[in-house]
mmCIF file of C-alpha atoms and ligand atoms in Angstrom:
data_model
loop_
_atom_site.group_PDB
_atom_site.id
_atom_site.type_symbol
_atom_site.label_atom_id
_atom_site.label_comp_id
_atom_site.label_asym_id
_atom_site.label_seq_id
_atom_site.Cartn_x
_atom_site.Cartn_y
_atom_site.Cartn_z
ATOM 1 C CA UNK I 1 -6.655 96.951 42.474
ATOM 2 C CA UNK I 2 -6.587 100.361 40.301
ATOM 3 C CA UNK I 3 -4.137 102.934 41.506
ATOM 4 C CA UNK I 4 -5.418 106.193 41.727
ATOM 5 C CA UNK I 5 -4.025 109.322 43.088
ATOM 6 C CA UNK I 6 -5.812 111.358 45.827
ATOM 7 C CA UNK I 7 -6.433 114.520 42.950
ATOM 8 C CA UNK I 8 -7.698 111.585 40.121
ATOM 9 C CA UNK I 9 -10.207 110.212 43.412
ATOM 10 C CA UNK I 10 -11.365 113.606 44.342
ATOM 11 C CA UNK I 11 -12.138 114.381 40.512
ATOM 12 C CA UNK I 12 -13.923 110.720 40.157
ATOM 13 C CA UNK I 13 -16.361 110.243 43.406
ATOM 14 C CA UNK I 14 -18.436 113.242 43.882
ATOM 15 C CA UNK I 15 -21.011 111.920 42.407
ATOM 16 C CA UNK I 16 -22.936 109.311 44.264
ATOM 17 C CA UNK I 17 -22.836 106.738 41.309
ATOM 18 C CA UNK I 18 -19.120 107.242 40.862
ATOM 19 C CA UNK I 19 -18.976 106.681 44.882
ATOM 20 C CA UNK I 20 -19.967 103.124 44.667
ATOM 21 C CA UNK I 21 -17.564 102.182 41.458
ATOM 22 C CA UNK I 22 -14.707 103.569 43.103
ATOM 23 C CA UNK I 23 -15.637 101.749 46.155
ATOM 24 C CA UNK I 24 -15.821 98.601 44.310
ATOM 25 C CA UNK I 25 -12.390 99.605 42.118
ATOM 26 C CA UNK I 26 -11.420 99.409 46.323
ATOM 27 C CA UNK I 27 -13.091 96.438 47.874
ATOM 28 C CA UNK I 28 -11.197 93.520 48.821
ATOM 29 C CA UNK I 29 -12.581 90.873 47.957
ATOM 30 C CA UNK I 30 -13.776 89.757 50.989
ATOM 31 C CA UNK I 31 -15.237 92.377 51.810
ATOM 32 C CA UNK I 32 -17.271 91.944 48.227
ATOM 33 C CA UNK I 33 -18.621 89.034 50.022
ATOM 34 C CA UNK I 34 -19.912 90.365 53.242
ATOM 35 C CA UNK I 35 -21.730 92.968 50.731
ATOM 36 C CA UNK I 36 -23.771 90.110 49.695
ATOM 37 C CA UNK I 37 -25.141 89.451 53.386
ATOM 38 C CA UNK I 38 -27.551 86.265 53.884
ATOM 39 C CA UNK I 39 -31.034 87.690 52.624
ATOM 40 C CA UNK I 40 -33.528 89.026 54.971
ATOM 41 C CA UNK I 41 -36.162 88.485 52.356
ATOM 42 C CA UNK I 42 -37.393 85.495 50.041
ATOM 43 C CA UNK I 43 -34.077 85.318 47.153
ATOM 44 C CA UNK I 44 -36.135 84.911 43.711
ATOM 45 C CA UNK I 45 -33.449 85.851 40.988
ATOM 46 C CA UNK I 46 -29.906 86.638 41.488
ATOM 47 C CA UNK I 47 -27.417 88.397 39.249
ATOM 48 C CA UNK I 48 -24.012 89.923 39.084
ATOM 49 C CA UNK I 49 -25.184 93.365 39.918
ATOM 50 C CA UNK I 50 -27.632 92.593 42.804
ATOM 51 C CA UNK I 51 -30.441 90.006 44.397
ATOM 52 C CA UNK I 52 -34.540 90.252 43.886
ATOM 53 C CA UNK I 53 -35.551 89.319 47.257
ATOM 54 C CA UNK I 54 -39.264 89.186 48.300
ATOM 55 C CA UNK I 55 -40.525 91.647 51.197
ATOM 56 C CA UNK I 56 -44.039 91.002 51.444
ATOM 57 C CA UNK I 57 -46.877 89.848 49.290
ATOM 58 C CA UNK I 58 -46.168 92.140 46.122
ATOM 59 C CA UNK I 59 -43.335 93.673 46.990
ATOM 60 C CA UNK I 60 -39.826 92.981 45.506
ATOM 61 C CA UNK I 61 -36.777 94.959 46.659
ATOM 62 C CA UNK I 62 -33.384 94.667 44.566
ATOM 63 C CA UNK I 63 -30.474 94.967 46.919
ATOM 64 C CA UNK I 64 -27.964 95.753 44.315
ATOM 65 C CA UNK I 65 -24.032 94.224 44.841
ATOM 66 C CA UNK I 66 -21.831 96.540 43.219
ATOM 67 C CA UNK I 67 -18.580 95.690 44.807
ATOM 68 C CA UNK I 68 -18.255 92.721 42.870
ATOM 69 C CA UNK I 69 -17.745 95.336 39.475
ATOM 70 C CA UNK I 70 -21.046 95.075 37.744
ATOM 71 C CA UNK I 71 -22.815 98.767 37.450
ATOM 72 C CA UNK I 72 -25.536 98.074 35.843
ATOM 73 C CA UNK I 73 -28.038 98.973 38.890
ATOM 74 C CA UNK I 74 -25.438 99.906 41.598
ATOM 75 C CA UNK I 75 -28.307 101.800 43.636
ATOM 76 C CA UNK I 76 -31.423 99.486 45.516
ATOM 77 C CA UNK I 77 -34.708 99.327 44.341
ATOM 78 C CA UNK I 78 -37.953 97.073 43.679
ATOM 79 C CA UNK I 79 -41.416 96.675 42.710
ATOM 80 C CA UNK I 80 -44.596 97.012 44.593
ATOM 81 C CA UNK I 81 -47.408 95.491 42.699
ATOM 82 C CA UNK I 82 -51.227 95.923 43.090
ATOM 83 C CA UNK I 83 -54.313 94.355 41.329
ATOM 84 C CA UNK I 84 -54.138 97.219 38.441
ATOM 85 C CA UNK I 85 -50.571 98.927 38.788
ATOM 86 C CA UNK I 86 -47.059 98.232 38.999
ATOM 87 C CA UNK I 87 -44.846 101.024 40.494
ATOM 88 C CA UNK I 88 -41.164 100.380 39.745
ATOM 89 C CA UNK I 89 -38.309 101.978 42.456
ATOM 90 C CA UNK I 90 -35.610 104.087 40.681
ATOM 91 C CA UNK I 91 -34.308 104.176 37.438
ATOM 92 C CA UNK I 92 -30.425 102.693 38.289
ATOM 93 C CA UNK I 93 -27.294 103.019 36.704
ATOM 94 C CA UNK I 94 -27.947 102.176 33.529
ATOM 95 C CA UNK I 95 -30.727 101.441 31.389
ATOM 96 C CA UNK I 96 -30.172 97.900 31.375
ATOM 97 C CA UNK I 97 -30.977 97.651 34.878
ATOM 98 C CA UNK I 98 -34.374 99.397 34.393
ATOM 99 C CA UNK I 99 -35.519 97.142 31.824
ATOM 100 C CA UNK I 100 -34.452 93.924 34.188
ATOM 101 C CA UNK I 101 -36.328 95.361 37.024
ATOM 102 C CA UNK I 102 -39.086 95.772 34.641
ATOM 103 C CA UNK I 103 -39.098 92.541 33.259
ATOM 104 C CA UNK I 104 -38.885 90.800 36.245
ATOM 105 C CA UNK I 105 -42.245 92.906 37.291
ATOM 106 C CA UNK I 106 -43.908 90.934 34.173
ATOM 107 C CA UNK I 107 -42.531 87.852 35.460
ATOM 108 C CA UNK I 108 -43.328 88.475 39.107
ATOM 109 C CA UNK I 109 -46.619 90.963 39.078
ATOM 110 C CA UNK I 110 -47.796 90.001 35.882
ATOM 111 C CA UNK I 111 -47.071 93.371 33.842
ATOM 112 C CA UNK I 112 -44.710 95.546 32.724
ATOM 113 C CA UNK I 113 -44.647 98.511 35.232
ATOM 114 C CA UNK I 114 -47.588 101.525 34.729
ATOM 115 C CA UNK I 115 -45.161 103.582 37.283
ATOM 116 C CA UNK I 116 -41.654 104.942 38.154
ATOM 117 C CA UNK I 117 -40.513 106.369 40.628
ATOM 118 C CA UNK I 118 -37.163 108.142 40.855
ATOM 119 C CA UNK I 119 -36.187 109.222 44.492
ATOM 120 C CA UNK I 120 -33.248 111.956 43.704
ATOM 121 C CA UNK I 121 -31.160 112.659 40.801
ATOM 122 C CA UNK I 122 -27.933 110.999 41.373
ATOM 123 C CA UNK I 123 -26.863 109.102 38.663
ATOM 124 C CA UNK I 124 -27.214 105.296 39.988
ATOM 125 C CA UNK I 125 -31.003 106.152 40.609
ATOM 126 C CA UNK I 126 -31.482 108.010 37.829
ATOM 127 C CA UNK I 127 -29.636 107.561 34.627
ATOM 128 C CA UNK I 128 -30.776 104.304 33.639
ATOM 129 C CA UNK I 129 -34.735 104.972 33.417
ATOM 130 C CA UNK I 130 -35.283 105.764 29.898
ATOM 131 C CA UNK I 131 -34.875 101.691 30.188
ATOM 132 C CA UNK I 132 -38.544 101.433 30.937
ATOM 133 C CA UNK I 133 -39.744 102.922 27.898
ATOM 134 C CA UNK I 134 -36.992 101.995 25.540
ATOM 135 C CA UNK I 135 -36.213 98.428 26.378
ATOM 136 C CA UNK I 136 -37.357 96.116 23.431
ATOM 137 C CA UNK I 137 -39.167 94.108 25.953
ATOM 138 C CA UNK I 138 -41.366 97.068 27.001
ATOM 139 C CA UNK I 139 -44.854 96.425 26.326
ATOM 140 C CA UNK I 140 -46.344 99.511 27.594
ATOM 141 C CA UNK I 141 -44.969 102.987 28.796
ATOM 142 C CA UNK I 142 -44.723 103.817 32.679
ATOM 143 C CA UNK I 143 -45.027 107.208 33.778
ATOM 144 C CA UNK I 144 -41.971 108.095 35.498
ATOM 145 C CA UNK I 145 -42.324 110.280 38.547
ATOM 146 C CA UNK I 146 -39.641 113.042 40.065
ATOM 147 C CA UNK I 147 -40.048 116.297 41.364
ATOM 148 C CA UNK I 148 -39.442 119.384 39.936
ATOM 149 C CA UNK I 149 -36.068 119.297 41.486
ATOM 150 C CA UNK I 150 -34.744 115.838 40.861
ATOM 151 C CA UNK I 151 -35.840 116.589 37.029
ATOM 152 C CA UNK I 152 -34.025 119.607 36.653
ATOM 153 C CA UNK I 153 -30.854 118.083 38.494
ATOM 154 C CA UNK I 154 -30.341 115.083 36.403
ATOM 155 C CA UNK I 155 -30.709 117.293 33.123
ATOM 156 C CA UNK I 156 -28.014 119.817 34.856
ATOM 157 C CA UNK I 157 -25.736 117.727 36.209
ATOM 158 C CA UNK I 158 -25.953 113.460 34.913
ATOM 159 C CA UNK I 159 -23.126 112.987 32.653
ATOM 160 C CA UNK I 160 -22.769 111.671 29.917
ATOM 161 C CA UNK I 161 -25.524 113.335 28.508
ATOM 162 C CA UNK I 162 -27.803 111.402 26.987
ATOM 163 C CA UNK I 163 -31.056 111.811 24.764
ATOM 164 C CA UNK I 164 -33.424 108.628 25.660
ATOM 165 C CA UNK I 165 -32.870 109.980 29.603
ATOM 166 C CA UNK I 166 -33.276 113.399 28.571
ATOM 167 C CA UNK I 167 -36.814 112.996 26.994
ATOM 168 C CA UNK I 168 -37.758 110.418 29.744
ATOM 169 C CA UNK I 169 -36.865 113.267 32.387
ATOM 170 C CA UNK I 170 -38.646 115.790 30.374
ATOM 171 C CA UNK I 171 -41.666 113.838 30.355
ATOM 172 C CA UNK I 172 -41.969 113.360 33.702
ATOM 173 C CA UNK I 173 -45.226 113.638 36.228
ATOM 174 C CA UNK I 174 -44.036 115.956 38.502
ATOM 175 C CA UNK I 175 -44.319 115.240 42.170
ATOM 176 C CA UNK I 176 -45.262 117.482 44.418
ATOM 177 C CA UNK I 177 -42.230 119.057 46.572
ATOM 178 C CA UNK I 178 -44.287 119.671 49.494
ATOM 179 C CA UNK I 179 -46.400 117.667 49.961
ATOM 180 C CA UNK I 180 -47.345 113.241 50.037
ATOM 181 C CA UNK I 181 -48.791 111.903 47.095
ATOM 182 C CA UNK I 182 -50.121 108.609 46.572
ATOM 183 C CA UNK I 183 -50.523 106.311 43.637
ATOM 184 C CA UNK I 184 -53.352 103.870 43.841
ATOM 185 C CA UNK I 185 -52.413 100.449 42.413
ATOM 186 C CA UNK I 186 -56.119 98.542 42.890
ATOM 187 C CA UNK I 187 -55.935 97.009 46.223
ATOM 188 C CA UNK I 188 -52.865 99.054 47.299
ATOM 189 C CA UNK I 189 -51.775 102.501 47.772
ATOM 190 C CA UNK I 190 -48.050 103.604 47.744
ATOM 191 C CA UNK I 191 -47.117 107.268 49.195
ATOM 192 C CA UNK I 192 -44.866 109.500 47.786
ATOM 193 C CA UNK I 193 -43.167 111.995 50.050
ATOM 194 C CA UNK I 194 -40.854 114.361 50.005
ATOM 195 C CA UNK I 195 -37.941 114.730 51.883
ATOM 196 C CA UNK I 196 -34.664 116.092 51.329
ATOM 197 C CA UNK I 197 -31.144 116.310 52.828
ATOM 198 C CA UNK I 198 -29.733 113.624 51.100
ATOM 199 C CA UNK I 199 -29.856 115.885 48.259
ATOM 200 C CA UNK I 200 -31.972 118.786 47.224
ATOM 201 C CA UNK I 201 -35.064 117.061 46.720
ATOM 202 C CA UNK I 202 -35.165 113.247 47.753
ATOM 203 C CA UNK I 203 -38.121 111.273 48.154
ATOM 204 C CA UNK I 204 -39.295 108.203 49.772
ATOM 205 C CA UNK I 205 -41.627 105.680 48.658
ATOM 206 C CA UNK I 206 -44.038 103.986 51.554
ATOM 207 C CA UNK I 207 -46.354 100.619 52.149
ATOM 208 C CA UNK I 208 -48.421 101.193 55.049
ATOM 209 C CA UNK I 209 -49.803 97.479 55.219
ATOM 210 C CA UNK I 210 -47.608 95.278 55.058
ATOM 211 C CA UNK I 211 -45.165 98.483 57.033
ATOM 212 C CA UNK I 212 -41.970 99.026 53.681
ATOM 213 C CA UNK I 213 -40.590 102.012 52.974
ATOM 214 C CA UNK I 214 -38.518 102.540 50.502
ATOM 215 C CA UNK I 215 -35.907 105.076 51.786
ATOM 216 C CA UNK I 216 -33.695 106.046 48.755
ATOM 217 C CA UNK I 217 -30.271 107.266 49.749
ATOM 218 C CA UNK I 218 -31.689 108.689 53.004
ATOM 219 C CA UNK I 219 -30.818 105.428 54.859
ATOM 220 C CA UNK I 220 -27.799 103.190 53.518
ATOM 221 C CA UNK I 221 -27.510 100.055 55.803
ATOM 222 C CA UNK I 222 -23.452 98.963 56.309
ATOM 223 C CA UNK I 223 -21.514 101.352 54.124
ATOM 224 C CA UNK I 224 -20.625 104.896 54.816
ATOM 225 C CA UNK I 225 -23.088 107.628 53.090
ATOM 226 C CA UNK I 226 -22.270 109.778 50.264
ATOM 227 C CA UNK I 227 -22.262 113.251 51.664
ATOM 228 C CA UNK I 228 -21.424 114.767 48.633
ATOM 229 C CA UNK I 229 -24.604 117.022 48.532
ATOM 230 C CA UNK I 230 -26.150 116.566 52.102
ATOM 231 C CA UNK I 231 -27.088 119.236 54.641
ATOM 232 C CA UNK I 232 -26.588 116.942 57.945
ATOM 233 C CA UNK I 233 -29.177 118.726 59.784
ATOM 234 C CA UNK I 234 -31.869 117.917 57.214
ATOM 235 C CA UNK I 235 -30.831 114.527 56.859
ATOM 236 C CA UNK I 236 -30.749 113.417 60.608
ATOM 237 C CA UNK I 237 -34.638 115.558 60.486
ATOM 238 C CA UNK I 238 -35.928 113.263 57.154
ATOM 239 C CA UNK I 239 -34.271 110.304 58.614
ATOM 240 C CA UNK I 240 -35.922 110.797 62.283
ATOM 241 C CA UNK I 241 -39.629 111.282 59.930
ATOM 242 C CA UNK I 242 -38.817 107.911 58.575
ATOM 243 C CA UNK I 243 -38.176 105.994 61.483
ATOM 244 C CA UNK I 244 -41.787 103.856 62.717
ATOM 245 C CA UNK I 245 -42.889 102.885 65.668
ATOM 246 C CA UNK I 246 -44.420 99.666 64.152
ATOM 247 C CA UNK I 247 -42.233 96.471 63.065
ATOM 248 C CA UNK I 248 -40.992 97.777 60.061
ATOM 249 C CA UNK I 249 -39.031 96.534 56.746
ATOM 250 C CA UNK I 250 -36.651 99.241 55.479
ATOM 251 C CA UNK I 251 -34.772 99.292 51.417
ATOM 252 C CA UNK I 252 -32.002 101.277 52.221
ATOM 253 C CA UNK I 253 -30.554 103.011 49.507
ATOM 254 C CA UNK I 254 -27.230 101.326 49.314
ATOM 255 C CA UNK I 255 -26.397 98.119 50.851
ATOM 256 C CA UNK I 256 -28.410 95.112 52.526
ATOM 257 C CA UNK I 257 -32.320 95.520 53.752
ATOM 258 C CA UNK I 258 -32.738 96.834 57.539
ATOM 259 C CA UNK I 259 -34.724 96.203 60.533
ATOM 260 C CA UNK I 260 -35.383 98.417 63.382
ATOM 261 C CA UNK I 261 -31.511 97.679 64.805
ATOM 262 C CA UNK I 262 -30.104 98.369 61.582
ATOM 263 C CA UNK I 263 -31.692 101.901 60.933
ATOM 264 C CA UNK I 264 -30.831 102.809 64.577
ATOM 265 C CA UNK I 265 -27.133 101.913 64.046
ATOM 266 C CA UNK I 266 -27.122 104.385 60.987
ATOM 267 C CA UNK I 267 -28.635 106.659 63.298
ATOM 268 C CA UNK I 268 -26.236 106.091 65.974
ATOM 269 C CA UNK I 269 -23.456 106.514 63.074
ATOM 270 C CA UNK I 270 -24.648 109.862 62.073
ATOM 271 C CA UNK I 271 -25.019 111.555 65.416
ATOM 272 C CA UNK I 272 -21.289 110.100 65.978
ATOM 273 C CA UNK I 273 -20.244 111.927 62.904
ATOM 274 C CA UNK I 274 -22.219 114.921 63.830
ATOM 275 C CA UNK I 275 -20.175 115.319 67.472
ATOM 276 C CA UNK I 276 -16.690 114.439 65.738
ATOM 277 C CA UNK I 277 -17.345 117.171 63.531
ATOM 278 C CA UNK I 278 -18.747 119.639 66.414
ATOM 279 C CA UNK I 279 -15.352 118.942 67.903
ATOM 280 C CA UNK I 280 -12.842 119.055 65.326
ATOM 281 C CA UNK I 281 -14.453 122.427 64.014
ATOM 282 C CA UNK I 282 -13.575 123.778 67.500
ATOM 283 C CA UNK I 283 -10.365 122.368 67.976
ATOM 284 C CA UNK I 284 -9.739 123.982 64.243
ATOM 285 C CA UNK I 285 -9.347 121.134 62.498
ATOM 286 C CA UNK I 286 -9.581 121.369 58.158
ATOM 287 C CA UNK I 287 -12.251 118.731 56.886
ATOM 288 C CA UNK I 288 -9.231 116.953 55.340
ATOM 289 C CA UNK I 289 -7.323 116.959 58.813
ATOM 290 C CA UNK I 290 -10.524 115.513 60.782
ATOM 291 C CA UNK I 291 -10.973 113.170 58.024
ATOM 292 C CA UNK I 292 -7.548 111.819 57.825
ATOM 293 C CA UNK I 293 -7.481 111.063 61.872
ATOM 294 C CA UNK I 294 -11.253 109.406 62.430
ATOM 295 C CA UNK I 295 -12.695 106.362 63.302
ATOM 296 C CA UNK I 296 -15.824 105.093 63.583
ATOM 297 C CA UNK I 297 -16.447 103.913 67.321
ATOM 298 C CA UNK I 298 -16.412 99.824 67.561
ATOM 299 C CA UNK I 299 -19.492 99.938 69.166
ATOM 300 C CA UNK I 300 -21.242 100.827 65.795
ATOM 301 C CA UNK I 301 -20.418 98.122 63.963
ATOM 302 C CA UNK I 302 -18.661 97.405 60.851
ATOM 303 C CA UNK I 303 -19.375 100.066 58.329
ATOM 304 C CA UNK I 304 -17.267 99.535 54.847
ATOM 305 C CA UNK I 305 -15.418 102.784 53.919
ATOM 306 C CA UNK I 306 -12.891 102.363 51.346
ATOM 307 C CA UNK I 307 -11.545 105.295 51.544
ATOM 308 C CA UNK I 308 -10.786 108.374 54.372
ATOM 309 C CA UNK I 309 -12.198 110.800 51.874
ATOM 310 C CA UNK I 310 -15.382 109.686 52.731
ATOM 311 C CA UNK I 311 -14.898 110.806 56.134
ATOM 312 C CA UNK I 312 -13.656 114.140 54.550
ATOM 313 C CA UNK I 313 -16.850 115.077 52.818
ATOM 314 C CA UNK I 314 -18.720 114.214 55.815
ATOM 315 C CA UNK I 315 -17.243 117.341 58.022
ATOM 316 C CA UNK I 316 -17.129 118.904 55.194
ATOM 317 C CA UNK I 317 -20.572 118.999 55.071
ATOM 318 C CA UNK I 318 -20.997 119.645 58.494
ATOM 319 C CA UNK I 319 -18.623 122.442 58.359
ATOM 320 C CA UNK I 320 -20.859 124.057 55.691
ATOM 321 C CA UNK I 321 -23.664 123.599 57.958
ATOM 322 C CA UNK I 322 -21.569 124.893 60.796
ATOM 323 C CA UNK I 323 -20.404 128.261 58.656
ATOM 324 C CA UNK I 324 -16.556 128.450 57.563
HETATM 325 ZN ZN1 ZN X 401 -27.487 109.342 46.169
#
């Protein structure tokens, strides 16, 4: 296990790619095992970095298992697959990933994908994607979809720079920020909305029939969130909108895919954070203070945090919210 000093952590994880590989630089190892929960879907190819499990009849999510080191996707995604389209679900880590995801769309759909969808700009969603068009398996070019937002954000802020993601990103179809949009794949029609809270601009990719919804980092399902850039408020609003009444299967952004008890217990999580923060502002706690002396109620569950920071940017984004 890397040592690393509180100052050398706090420089590495705010991003919410360098989150999960410091995580994984902190998993034990069983703990890299419960990561790679019993599937909820159909397992069709498994690989160091993460599982293809089926959801439904054309629909593919990759549950990515970064804990055990490999980065090459760290963030979920999948494919959804009509008679005449293929929309692919972020770009990942690296561009590697994208052209795997994208290959196994050719194996699985029967084409490379005509799509891409990128739901914010954090660098394990987004800095692989110039994959899709680059890969020397690519038989055609996807248009890659982002808002306005997410675009400008991952040329701001993704580093190492880099030029294939650059003109990928600059090429974009922009989505629109406020409101749904939908692609029509022949037979099938995926939404597009936006959302935020998570970040800036986050969006969310739905299936009506069969009921999937591709959350993005929005919902993560048995590790703690990376607050690094969330307003709380908006996030418990976007996650409340994404919630159905109907039996529902959810691809969390992070971590294994949910039912209905899983995305309450992340809801139940957040609202605990929420009141711990309430509290410690009043009893005039620092972020780092509160942080240092929480614990997540039993009754939640196990949630893997690997370190306390993570707690720590948590108030502190409530405290922002909460002014001072
Ligand atoms: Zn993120």
């Amino acid at each position: 296990m890397p040592r690393l000093s509180r100052r050398d952590f706090l420089a590495q994880s705010g991003s919410c790619a360098a989150h999960l590989a410091l995580a994984a630089a902190f998993a034990p190892r069983a703990l890299s095992a419960a990561w790679a929960r019993a599937p909820l879907g159909e397992l069709v190819a498994t690989e160091p970095f993460g599982s293809l499990e089926k959801v439904a009849d054309g629909i593919w999510a990759l549950i990515s298992t970064p804990l055990g080191g490999d980065r090459t996707t760290l963030s979920n995604g999948g494919i959804i697959a009509g008679r005449s389209g293929v929309v692919a679900i972020e770009g990942f880590n690296q561009p590697a990933g994208a052209a795997w995801l994208a290959t196994k769309a050719r194996e699985l759909a029967g084409q490379w994908p005509t799509h891409v969808v990128v739901t914010h700009y954090h660098a394990d969603h987004a800095n692989g994607v110039a994959g899709y068009l680059t890969s020397e398996a690519a038989t055609s070019k996807p248009t890659v979809r982002a808002t306005e937002r997410t675009r400008n954000l991952v040329l701001e802020k993704n580093q190492p720079a880099d030029a294939a993601r650059a003109s990928a990103m600059q090429g974009i179809v922009v989505l629109p920020a406020s409101e749904p949009s939908t692609i029509d794949l022949g037979g099938r029609r995926v939404r597009i909305i936006p959302r935020s809270g998570h970040t800036d601009s986050d969006v969310s990719v739905e299936v009506d029939d069969p009921s999937v919804v591709f959350t993005g980092d929005l919902v993560w399902n048995g590790m703690f969130p990376n607050y690094v850039d969330a307003v709380p408020t908006k996030l418990a609003a976007s996650v409340k909108a994404l919630r159905r009444e109907r039996q529902t299967i959810y691809v969390p952004g992070h971590g294994a895919l949910a039912r209905e008890a899983d995305f309450d217990r992340y809801v139940a999580m957040l609202g605990e954070i929420e009141q711990a923060a309430r509290k410690a502002k009043q009893d005039g706690k620092t972020p780092a203070e509160a942080g240092a002396a929480y614990a997540l109620p039993a009754s939640l569950g196990e949630w893997t945090l690997f370190n306390r920071i993570f707690f720590e940017r948590a108030f502190s984004a409530w405290y922002r919210e909460l002014g001072g």
